[in-house]
mmCIF file of C-alpha atoms and ligand atoms in Angstrom:
data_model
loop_
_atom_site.group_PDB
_atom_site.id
_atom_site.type_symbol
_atom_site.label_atom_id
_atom_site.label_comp_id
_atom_site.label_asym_id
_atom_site.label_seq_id
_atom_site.Cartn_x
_atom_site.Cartn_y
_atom_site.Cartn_z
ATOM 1 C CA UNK A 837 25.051 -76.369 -43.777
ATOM 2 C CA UNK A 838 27.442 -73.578 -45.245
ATOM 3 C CA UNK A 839 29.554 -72.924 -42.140
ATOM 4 C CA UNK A 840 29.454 -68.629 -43.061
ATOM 5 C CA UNK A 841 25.403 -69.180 -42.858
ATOM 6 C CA UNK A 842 25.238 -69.533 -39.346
ATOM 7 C CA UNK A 843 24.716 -66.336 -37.457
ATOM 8 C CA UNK A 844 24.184 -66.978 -33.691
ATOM 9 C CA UNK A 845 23.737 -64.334 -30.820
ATOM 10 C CA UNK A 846 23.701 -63.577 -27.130
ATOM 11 C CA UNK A 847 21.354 -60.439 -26.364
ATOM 12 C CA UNK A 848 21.019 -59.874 -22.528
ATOM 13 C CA UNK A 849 19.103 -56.717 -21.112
ATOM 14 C CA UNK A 850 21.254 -55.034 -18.857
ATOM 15 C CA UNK A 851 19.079 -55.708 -16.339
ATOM 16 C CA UNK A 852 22.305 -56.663 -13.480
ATOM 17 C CA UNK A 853 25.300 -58.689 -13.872
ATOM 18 C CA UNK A 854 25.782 -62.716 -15.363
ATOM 19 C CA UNK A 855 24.506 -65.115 -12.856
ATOM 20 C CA UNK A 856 25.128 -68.828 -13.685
ATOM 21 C CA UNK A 857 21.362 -68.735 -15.563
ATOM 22 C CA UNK A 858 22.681 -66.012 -18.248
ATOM 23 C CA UNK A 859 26.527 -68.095 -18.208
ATOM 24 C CA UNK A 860 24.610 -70.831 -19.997
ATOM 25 C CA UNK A 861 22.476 -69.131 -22.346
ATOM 26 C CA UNK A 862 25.775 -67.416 -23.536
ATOM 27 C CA UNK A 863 27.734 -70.383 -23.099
ATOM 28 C CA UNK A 864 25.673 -73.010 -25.384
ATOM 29 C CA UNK A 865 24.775 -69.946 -27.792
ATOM 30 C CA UNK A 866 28.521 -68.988 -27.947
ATOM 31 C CA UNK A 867 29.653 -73.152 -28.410
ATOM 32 C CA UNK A 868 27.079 -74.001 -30.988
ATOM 33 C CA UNK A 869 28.276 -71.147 -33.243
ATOM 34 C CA UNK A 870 31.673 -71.873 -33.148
ATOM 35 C CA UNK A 871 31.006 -75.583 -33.350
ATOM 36 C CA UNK A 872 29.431 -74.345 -36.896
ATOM 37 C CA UNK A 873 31.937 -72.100 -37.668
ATOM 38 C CA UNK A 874 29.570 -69.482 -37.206
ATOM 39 C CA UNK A 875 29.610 -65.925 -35.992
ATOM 40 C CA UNK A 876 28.762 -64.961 -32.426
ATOM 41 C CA UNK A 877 27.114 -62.087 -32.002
ATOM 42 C CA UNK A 878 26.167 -59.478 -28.860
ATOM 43 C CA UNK A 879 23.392 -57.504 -28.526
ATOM 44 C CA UNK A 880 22.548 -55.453 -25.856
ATOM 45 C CA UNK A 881 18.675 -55.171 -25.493
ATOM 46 C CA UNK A 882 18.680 -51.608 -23.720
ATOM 47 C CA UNK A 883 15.215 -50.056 -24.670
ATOM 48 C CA UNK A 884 13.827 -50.425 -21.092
ATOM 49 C CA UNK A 885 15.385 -47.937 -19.339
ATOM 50 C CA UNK A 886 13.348 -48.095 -15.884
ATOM 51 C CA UNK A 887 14.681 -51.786 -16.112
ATOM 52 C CA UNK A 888 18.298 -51.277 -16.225
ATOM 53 C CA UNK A 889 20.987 -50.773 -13.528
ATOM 54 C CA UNK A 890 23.350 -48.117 -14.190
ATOM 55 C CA UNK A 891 26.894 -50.150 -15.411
ATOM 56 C CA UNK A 892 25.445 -53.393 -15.766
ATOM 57 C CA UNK A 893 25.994 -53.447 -19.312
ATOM 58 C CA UNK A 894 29.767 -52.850 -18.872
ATOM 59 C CA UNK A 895 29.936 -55.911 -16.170
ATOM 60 C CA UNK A 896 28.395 -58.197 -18.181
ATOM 61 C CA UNK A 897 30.789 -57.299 -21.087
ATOM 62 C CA UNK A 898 33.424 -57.721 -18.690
ATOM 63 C CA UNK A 899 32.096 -60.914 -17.415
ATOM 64 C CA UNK A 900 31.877 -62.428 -21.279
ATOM 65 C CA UNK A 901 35.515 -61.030 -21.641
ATOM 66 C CA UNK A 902 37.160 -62.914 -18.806
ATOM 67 C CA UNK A 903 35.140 -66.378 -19.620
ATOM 68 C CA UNK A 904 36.567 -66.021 -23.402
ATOM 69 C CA UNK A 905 32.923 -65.295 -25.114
ATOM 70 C CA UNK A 906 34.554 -63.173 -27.482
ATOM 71 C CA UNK A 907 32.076 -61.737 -29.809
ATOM 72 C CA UNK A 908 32.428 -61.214 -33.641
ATOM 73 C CA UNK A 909 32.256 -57.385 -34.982
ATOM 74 C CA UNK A 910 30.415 -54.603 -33.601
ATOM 75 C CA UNK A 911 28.262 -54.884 -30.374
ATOM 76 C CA UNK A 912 24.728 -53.696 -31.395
ATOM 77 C CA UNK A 913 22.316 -51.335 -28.761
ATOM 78 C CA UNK A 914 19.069 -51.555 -29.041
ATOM 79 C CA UNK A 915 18.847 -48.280 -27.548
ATOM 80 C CA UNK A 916 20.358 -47.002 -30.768
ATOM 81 C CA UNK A 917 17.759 -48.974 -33.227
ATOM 82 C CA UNK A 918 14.896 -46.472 -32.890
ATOM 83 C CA UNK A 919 14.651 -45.212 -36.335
ATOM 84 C CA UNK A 920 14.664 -49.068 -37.508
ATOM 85 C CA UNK A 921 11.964 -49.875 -34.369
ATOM 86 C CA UNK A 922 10.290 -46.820 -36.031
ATOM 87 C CA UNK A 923 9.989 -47.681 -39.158
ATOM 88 C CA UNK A 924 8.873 -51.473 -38.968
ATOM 89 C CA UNK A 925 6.064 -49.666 -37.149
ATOM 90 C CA UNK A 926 5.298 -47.544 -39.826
ATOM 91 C CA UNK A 927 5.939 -50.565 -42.121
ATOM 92 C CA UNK A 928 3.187 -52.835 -40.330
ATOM 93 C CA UNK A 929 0.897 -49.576 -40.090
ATOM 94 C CA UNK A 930 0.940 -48.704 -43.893
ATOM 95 C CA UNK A 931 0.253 -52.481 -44.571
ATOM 96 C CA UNK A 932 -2.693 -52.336 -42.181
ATOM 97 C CA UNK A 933 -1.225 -54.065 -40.003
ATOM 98 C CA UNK A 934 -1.500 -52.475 -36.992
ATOM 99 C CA UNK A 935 -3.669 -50.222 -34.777
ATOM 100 C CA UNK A 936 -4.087 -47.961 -31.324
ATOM 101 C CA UNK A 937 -5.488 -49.085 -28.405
ATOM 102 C CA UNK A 938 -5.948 -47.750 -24.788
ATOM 103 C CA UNK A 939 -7.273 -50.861 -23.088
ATOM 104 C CA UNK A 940 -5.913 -50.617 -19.741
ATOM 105 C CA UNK A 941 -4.566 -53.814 -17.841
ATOM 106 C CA UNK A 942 -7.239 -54.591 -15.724
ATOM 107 C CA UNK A 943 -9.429 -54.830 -18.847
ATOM 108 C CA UNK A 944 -7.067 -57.363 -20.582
ATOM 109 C CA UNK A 945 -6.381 -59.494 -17.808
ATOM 110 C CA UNK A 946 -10.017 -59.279 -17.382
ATOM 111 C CA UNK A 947 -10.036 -61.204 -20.855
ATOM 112 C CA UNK A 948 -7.338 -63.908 -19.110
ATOM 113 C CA UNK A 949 -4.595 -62.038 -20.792
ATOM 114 C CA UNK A 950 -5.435 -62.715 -24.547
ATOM 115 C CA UNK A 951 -6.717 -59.322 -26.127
ATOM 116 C CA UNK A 952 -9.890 -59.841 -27.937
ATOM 117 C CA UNK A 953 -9.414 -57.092 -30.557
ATOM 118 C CA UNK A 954 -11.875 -54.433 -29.392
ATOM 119 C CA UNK A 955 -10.044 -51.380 -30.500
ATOM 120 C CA UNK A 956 -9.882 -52.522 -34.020
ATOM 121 C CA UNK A 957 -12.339 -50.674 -35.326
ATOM 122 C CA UNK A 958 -12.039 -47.747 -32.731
ATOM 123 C CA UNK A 959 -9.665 -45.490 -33.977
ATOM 124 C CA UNK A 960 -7.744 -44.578 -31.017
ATOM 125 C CA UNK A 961 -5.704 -41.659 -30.930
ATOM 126 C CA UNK A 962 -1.953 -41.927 -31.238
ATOM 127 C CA UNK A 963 -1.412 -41.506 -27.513
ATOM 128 C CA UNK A 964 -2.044 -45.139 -26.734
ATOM 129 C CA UNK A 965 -0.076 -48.441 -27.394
ATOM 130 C CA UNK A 966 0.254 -49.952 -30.387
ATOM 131 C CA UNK A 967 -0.910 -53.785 -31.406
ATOM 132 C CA UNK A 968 -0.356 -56.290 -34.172
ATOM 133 C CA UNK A 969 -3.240 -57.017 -35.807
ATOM 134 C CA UNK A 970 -3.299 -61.013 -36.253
ATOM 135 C CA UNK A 971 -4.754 -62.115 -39.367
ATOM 136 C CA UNK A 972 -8.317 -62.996 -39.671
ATOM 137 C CA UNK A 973 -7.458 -66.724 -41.516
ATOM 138 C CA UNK A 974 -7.170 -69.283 -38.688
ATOM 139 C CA UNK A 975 -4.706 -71.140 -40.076
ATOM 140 C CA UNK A 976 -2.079 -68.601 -40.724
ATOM 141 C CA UNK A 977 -2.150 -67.582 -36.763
ATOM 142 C CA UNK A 978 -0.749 -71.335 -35.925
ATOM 143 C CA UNK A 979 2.774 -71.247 -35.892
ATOM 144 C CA UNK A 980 4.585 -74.548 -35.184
ATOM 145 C CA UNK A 981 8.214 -75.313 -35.189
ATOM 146 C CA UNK A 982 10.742 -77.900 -34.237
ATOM 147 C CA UNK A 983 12.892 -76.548 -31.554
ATOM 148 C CA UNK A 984 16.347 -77.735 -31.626
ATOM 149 C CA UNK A 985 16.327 -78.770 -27.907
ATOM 150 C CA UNK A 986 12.385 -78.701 -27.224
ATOM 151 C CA UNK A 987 11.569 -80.363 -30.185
ATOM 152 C CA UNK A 988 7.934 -79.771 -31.799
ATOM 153 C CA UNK A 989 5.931 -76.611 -30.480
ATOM 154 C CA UNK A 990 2.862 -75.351 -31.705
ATOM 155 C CA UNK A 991 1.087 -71.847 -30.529
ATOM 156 C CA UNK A 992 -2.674 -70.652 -32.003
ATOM 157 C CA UNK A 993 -1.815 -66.864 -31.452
ATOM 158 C CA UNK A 994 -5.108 -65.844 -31.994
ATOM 159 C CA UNK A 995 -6.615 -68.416 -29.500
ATOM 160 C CA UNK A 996 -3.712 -68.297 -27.066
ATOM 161 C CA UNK A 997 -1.943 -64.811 -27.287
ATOM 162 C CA UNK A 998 -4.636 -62.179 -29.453
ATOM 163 C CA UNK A 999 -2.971 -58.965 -31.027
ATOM 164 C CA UNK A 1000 -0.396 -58.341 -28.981
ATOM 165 C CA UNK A 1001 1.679 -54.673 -27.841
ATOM 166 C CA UNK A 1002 4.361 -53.760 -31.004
ATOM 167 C CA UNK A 1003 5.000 -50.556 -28.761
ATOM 168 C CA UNK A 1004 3.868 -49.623 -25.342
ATOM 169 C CA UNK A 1005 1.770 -46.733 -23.851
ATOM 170 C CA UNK A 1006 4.666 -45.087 -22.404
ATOM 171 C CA UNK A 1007 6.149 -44.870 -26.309
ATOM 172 C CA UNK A 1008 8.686 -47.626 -25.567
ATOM 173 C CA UNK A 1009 8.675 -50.204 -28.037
ATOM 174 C CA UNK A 1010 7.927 -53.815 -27.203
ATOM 175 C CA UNK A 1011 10.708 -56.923 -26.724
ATOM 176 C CA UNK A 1012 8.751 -58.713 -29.339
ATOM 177 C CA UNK A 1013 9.187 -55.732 -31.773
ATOM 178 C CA UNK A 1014 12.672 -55.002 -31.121
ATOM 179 C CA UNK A 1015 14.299 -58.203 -31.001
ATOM 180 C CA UNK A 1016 12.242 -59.292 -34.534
ATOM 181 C CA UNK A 1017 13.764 -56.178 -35.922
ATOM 182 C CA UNK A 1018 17.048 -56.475 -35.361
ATOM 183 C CA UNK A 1019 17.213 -60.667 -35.315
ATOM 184 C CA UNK A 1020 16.209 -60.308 -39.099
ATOM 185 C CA UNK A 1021 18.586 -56.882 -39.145
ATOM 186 C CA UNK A 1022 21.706 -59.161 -37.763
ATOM 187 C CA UNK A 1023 20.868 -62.039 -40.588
ATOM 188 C CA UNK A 1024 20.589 -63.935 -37.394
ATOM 189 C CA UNK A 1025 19.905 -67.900 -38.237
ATOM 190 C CA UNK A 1026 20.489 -69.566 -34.996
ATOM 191 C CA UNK A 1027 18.895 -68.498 -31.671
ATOM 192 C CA UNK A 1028 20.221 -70.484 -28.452
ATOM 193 C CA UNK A 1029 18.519 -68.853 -25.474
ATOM 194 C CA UNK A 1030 16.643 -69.670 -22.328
ATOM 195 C CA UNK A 1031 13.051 -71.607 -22.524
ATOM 196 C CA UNK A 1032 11.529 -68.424 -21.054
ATOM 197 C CA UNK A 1033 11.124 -66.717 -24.403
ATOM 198 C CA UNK A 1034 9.708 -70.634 -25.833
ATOM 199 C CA UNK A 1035 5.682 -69.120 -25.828
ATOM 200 C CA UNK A 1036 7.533 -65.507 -27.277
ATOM 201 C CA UNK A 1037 8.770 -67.404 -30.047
ATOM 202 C CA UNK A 1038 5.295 -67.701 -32.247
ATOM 203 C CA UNK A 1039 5.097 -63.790 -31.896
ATOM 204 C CA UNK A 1040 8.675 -63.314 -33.473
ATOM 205 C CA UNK A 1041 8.222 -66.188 -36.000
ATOM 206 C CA UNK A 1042 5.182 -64.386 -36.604
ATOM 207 C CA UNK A 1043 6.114 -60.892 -36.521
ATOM 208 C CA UNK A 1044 9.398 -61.849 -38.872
ATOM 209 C CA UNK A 1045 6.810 -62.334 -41.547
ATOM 210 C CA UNK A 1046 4.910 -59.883 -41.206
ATOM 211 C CA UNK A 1047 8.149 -57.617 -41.789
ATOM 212 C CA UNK A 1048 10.250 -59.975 -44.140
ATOM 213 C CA UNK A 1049 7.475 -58.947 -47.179
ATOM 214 C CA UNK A 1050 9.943 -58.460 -49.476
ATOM 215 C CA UNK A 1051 10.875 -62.453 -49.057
ATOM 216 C CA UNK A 1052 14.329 -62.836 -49.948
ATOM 217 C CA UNK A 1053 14.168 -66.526 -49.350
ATOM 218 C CA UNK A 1054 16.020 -66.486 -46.058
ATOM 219 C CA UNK A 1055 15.587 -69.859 -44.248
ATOM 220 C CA UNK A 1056 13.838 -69.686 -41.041
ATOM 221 C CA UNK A 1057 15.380 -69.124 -37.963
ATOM 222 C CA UNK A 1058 16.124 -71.759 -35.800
ATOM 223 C CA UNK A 1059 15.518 -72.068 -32.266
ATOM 224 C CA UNK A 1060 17.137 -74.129 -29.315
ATOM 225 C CA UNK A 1061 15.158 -73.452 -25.991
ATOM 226 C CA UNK A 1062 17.172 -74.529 -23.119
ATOM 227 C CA UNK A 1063 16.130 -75.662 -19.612
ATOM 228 C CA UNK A 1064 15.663 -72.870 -17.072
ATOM 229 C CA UNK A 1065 18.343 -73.314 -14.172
ATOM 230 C CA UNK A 1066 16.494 -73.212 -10.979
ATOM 231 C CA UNK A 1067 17.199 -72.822 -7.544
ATOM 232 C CA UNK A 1068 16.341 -74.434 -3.868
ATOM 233 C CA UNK A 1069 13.291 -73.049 -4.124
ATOM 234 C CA UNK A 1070 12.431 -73.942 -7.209
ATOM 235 C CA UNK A 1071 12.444 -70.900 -8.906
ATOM 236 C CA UNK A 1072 14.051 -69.551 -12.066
ATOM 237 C CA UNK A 1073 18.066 -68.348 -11.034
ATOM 238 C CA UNK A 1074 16.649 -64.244 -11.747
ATOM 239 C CA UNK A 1075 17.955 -60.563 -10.822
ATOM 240 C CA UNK A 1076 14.634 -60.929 -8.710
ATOM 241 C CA UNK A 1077 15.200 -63.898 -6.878
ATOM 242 C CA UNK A 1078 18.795 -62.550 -6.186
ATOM 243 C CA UNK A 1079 20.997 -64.981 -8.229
ATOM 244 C CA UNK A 1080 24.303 -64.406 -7.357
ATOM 245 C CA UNK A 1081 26.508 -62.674 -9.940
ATOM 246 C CA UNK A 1082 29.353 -64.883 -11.220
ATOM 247 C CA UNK A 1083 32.774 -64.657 -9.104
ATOM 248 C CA UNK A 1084 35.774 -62.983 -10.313
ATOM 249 C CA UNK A 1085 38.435 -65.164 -10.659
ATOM 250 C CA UNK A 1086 36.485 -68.415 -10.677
ATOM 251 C CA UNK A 1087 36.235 -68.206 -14.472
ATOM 252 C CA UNK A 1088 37.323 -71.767 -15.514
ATOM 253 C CA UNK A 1089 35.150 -73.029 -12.701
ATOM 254 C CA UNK A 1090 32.226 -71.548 -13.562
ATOM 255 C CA UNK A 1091 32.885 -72.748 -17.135
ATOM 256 C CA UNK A 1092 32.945 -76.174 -16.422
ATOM 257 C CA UNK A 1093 29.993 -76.213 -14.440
ATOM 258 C CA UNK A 1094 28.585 -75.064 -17.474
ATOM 259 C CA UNK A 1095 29.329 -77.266 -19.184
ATOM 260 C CA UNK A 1096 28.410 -80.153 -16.529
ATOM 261 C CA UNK A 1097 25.121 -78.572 -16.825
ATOM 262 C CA UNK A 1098 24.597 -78.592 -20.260
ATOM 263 C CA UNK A 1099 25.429 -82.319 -19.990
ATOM 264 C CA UNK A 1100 28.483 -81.987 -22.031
ATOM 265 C CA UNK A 1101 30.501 -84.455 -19.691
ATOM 266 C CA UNK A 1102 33.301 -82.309 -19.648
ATOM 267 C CA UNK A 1103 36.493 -84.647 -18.012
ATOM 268 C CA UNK A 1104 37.089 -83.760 -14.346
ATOM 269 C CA UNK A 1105 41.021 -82.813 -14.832
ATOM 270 C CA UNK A 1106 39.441 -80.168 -17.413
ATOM 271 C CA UNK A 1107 38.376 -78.311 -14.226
ATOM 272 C CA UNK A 1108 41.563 -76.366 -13.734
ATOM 273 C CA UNK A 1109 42.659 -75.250 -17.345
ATOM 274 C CA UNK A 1110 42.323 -72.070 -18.277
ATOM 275 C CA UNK A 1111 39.046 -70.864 -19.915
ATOM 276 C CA UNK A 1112 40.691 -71.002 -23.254
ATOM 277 C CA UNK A 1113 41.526 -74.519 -23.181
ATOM 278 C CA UNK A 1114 38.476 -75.759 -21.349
ATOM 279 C CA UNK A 1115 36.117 -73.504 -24.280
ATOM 280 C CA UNK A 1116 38.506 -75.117 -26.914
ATOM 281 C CA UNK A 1117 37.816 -78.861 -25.649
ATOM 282 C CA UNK A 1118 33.800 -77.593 -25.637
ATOM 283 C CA UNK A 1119 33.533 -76.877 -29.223
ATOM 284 C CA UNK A 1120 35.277 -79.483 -30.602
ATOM 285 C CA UNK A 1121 33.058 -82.037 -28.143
ATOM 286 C CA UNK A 1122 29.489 -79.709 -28.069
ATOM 287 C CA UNK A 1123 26.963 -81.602 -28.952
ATOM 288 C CA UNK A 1124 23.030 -79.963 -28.412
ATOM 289 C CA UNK A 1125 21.539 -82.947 -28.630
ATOM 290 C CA UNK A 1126 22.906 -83.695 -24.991
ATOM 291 C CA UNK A 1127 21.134 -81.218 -23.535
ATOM 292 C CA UNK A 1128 17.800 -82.507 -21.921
ATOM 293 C CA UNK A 1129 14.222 -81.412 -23.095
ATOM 294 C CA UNK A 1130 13.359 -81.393 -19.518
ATOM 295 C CA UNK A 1131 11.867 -77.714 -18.731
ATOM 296 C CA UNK A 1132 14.403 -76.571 -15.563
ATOM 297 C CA UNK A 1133 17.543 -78.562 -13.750
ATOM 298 C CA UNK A 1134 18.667 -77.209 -10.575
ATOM 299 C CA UNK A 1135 21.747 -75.134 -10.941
ATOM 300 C CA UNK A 1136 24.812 -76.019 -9.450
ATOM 301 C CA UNK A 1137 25.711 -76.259 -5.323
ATOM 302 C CA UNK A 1138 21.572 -76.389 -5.212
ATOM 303 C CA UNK A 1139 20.601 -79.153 -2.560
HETATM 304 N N1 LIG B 63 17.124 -59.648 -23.620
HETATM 305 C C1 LIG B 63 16.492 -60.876 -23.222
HETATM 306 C C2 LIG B 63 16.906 -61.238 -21.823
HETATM 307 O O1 LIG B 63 17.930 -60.761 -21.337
HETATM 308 C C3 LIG B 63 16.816 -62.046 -24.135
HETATM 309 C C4 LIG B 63 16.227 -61.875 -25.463
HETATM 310 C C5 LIG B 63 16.425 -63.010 -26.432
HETATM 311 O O2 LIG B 63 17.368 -63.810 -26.287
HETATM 312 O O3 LIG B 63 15.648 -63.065 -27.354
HETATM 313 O O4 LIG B 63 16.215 -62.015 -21.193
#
């Protein structure tokens, strides 16, 4: 491919400080651009304020800083993207698009989660959330792509997902929205992230045509899901399961555990170079393929 195509990106939600689960994601997102030739974006995905921790968003800079993820350009907030949030909402409304609802929870998960389109035809005031409106033709609701690291994956949104929230009750506007927006905003071509978004990717696929009318030709995005590090318990390494933040100081460590990870089979004597050497041997020697389509792999020091 032309090496200036490739436009990758890290986007974390300040949410609490790099644990080794968010290391990787912006490790392999960070190595296969560069690999490329590519940019290397950050995004910070700030539009959930009762979410965020007050300074997280400057740690995790700092935390990218002193492992040598240096990003290309300007860092984008989304909490600074409303008027483009705005109007792709008032893109998808004019084109019919969307519409209002004020189904509560209970009532949807009633349904087993997949909205079945009731307020449609209801005309619900303003004062509610806001869904896309999946089109009526079967076929063009199946969305199927081959993940880089996954490999084939196939979602029916209307049978598995139904119109889903473009912008919440409480007037803040949805991940899926968002993160469609400014993906195809960025020129973005390349997303290396965690296989927790996998089942969100149908929505943005989806979503990124809905928007992208004017069809410039742009390829597709491409997608690398990768495993979910896990810990002794089995569970995903999360703010909520209290992953521990990365340590100060044990930068080229945590790098090369990383990379272990990522089954890069980075050489033991690597171990105790600085991060700029050890991140200079990974993108010469990254190669995705390595990584295993297995769905989680116990993170490091977990027995
Ligand atoms: N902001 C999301 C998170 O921190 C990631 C979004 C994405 O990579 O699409 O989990």
């Amino acid at each position: 491919m032309n090496p200036s195509a490739y436009i990758g990106r890290f986007a974390p939600s300040p949410t609490g400080p790099l644990h080794f689960g968010s290391l990787v994601c912006a490790l392999a997102s960070f190595l296969d651009a560069r690999h490329h030739q590519g940019q290397w974006l950050v995004r910070i995905e700030d539009i959930d304020p009762p979410r965020e921790i007050l300074g997280a968003t400057t740690t995790i800079l700092k935390q990218l800083e002193s492992h040598g993820l240096l990003w290309d350009g300007d860092l984008l907030y989304q909490s600074q993207r409303s008027d483009a949030y705005n109007a792709a909402l008032a893109q998808l409304r004019s084109d019919g698009l969307s519409y209002n609802c004020d189904c509560n929870r209970q009532r949807v998960s009633e349904l087993g989660g997949i909205y079945d389109g009731r307020c449609h035809q209801r005309h619900i005031s303003s004062d509610s959330a806001t869904r896309l409106r999946l089109s009526e033709h079967g076929t063009d609701s199946i969305i199927a792509f081959d993940d880089l690291i996954m490999g084939a994956y196939r979602q029916n949104l209307c049978s598995q997902v139904g119109d889903f929230v473009i912008r919440r009750r409480d007037r803040l506007f949805s991940y899926q929205l968002a993160v469609t927006v400014d993906d195809l905003f960025q020129n973005i071509s390349h997303i290396i992230r965690g296989s927790d978004l996998l089942d969100s990717t149908p929505r943005q696929l989806y979503l990124q045509r809905c928007l992208n009318t004017s069809a410039e030709h742009r390829p597709a995005v491409q997608y690398g899901h990768l495993p979910l590090a896990i810990n002794a318990e089995g569970q995903k390494l999360s703010k909520q399961n209290h992953a521990p933040a990365l340590v100060p100081g044990e930068e080229s460590s945590n790098l090369w555990l990383a990379l272990d990870w990522l089954q890069q089979a980075p050489p033991a004597e690597l171990r105790s170079e600085d991060s700029a050497t050890i991140l200079s041997w990974a993108i010469d020697n990254w190669a995705l393929a390595r990584i295993p389509s297995c769905a989680e792999i116990p993170a490091p020091g977990t027995a």
